[in-house]
PDB file of C-alpha atoms in Angstrom:
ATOM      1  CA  UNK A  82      87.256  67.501  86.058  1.00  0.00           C
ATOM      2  CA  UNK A  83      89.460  67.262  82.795  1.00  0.00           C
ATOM      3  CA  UNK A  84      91.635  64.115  82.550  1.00  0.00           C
ATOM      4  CA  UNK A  85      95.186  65.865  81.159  1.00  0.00           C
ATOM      5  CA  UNK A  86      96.683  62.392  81.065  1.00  0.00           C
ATOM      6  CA  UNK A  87      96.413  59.078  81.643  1.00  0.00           C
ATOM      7  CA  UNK A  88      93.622  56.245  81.837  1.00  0.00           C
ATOM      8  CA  UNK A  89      92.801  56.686  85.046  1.00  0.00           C
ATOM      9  CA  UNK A  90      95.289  54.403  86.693  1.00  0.00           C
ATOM     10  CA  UNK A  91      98.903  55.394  88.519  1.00  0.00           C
ATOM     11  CA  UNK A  92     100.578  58.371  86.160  1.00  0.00           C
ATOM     12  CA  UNK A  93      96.702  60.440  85.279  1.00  0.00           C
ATOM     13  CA  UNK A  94      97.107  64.058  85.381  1.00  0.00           C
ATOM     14  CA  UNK A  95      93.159  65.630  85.609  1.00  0.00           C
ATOM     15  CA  UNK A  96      92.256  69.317  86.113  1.00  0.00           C
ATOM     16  CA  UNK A  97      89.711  70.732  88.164  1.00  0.00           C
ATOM     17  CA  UNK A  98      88.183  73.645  88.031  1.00  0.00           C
ATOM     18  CA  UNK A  99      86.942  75.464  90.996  1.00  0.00           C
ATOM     19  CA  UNK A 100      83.364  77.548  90.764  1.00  0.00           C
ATOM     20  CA  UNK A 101      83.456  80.896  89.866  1.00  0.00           C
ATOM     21  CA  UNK A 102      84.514  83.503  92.729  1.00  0.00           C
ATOM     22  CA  UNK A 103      86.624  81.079  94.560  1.00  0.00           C
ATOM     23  CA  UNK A 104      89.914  81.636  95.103  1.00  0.00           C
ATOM     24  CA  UNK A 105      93.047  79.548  93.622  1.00  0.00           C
ATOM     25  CA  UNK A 106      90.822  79.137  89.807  1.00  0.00           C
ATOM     26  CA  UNK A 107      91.751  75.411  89.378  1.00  0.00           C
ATOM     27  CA  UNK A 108      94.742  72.815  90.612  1.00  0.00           C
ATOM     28  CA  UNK A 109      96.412  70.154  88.702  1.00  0.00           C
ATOM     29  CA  UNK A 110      96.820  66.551  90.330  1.00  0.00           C
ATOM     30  CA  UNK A 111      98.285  63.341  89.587  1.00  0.00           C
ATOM     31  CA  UNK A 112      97.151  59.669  90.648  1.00  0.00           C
ATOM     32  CA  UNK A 113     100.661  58.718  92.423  1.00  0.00           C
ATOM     33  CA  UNK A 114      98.452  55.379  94.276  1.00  0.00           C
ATOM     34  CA  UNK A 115      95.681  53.842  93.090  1.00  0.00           C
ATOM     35  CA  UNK A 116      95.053  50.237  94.875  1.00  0.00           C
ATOM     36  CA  UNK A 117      91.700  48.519  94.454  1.00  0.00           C
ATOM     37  CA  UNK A 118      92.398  45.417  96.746  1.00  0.00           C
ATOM     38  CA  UNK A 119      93.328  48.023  99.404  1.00  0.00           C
ATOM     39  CA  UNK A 120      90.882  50.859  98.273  1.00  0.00           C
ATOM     40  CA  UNK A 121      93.615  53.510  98.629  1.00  0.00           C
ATOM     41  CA  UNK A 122      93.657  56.214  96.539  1.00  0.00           C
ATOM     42  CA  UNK A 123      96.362  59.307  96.795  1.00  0.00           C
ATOM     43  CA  UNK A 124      97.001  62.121  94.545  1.00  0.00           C
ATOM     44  CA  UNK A 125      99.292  65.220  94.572  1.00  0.00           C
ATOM     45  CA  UNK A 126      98.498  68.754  93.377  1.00  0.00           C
ATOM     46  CA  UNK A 127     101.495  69.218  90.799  1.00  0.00           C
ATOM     47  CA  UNK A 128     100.163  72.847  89.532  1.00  0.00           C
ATOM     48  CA  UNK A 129      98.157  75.707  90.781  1.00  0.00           C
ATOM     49  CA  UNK A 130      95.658  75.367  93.960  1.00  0.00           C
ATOM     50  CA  UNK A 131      98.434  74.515  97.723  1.00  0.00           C
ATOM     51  CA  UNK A 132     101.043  74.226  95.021  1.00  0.00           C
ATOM     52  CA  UNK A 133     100.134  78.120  93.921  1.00  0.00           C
ATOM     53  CA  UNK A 134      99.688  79.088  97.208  1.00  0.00           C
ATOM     54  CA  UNK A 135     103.929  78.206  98.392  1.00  0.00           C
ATOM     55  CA  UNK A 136     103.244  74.769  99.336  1.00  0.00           C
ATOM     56  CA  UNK A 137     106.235  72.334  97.767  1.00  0.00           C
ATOM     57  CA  UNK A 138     103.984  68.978  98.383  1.00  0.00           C
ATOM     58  CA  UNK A 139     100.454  68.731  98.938  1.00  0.00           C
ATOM     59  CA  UNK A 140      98.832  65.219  98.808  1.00  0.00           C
ATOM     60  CA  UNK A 141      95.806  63.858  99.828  1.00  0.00           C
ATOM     61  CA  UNK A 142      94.895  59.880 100.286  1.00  0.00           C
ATOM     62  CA  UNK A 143      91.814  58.007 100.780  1.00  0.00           C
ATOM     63  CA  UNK A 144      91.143  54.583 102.146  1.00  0.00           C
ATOM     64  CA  UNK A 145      87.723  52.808 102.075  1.00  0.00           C
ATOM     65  CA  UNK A 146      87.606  50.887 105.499  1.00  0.00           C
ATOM     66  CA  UNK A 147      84.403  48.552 104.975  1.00  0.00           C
ATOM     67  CA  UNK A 148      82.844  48.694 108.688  1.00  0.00           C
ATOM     68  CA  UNK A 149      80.124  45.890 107.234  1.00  0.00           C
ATOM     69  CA  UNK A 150      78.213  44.702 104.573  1.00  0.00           C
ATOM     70  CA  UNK A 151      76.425  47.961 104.895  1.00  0.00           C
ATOM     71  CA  UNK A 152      78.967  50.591 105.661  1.00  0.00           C
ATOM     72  CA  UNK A 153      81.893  51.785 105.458  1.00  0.00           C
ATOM     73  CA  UNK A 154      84.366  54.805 106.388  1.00  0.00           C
ATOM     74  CA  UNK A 155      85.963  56.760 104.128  1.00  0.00           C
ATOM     75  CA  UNK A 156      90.017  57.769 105.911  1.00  0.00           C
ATOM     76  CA  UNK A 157      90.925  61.097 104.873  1.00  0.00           C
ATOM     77  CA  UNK A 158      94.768  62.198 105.338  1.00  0.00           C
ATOM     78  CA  UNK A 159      96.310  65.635 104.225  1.00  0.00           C
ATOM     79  CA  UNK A 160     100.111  65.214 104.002  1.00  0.00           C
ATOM     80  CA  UNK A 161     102.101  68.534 102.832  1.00  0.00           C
ATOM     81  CA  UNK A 162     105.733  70.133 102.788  1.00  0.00           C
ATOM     82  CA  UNK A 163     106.169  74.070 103.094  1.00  0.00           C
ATOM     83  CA  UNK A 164     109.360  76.190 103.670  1.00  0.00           C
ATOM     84  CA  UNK A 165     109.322  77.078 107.189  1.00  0.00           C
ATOM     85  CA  UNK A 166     109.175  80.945 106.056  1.00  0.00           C
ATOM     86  CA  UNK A 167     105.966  80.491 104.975  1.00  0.00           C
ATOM     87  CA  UNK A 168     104.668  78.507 108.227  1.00  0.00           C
ATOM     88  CA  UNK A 169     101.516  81.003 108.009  1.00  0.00           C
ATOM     89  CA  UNK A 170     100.125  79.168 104.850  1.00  0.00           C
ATOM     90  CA  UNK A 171      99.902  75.659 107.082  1.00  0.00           C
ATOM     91  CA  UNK A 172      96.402  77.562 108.649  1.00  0.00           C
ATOM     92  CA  UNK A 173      94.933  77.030 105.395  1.00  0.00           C
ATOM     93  CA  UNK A 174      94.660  73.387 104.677  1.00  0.00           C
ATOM     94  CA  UNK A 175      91.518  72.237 106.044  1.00  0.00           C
ATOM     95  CA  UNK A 176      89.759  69.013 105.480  1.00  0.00           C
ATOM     96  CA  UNK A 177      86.514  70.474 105.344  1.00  0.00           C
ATOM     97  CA  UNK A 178      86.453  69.841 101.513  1.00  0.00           C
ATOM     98  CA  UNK A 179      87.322  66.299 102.054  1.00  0.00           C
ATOM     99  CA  UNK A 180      84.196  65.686 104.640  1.00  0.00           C
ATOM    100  CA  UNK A 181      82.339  67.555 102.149  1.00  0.00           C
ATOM    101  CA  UNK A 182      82.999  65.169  99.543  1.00  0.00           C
ATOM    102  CA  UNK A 183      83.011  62.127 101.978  1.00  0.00           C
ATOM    103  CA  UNK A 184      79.307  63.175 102.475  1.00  0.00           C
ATOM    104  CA  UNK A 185      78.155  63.452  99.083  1.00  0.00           C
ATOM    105  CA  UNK A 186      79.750  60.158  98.060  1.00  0.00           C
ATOM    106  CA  UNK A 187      78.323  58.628 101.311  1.00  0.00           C
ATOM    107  CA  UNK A 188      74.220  60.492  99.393  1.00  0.00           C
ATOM    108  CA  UNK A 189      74.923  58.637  95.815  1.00  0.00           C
ATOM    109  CA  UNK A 190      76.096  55.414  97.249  1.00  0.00           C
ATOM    110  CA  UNK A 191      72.521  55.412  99.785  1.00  0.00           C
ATOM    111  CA  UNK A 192      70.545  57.113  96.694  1.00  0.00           C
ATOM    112  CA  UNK A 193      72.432  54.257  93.887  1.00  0.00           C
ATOM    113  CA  UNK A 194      71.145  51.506  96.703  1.00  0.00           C
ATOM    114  CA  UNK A 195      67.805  52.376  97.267  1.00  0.00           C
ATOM    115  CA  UNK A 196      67.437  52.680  93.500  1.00  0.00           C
ATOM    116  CA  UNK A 197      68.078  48.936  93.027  1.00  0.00           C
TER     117      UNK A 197
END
């Protein structure tokens, strides 16, 4: 991840880069909520990746929902605009990437805690 703009707060722009061989190269996003007290993050691809693809808005949010003192689950939503002409595209947003990154977060948060 390259941060394009910003300081990490409301208004940063960051790249990423996706591994070689898989399709779309990279997207562009920007941080359009970031709330601490709430834990809700949501960004929006502004270039390449969904936006690439024919999609007009592609945004994704997160919310930390503390279950206890020991867990907590992570609220994934996937909210997106596309002209009805290209209706096929919808079949390829998938929030397999997000679970995939809900698990790894959910392996350094357990690896950070047993470490301490």
């Amino acid at each position: 991840m390259e941060v394009i703009e910003g300081d990490g707060g409301v208004g940063t722009i960051v790249k990423l880069i996706f591994p070689p061989g898989t399709p779309g190269g990279y997207f562009k996003e920007i941080f359009r909520i970031m709330d601490d007290e709430k834990q809700v993050k949501e960004t929006e691809t502004i270039e390449g990746g969904y936006k690439d693809l024919g999609f007009d808005v592609y945004r994704i949010r997160f919310e930390i929902i503390a279950k206890d003192a020991e867990s907590a689950i992570i609220r994934s939503t996937i909210k997106y605009e596309i002209d009805d002409t290209k209706a096929e595209l919808v079949s390829l947003v998938t929030t397999k990437p997000l679970q995939t990154m809900a698990e790894e977060i959910g392996k350094y948060v357990s690896e950070k805690k047993s470490a301490v």
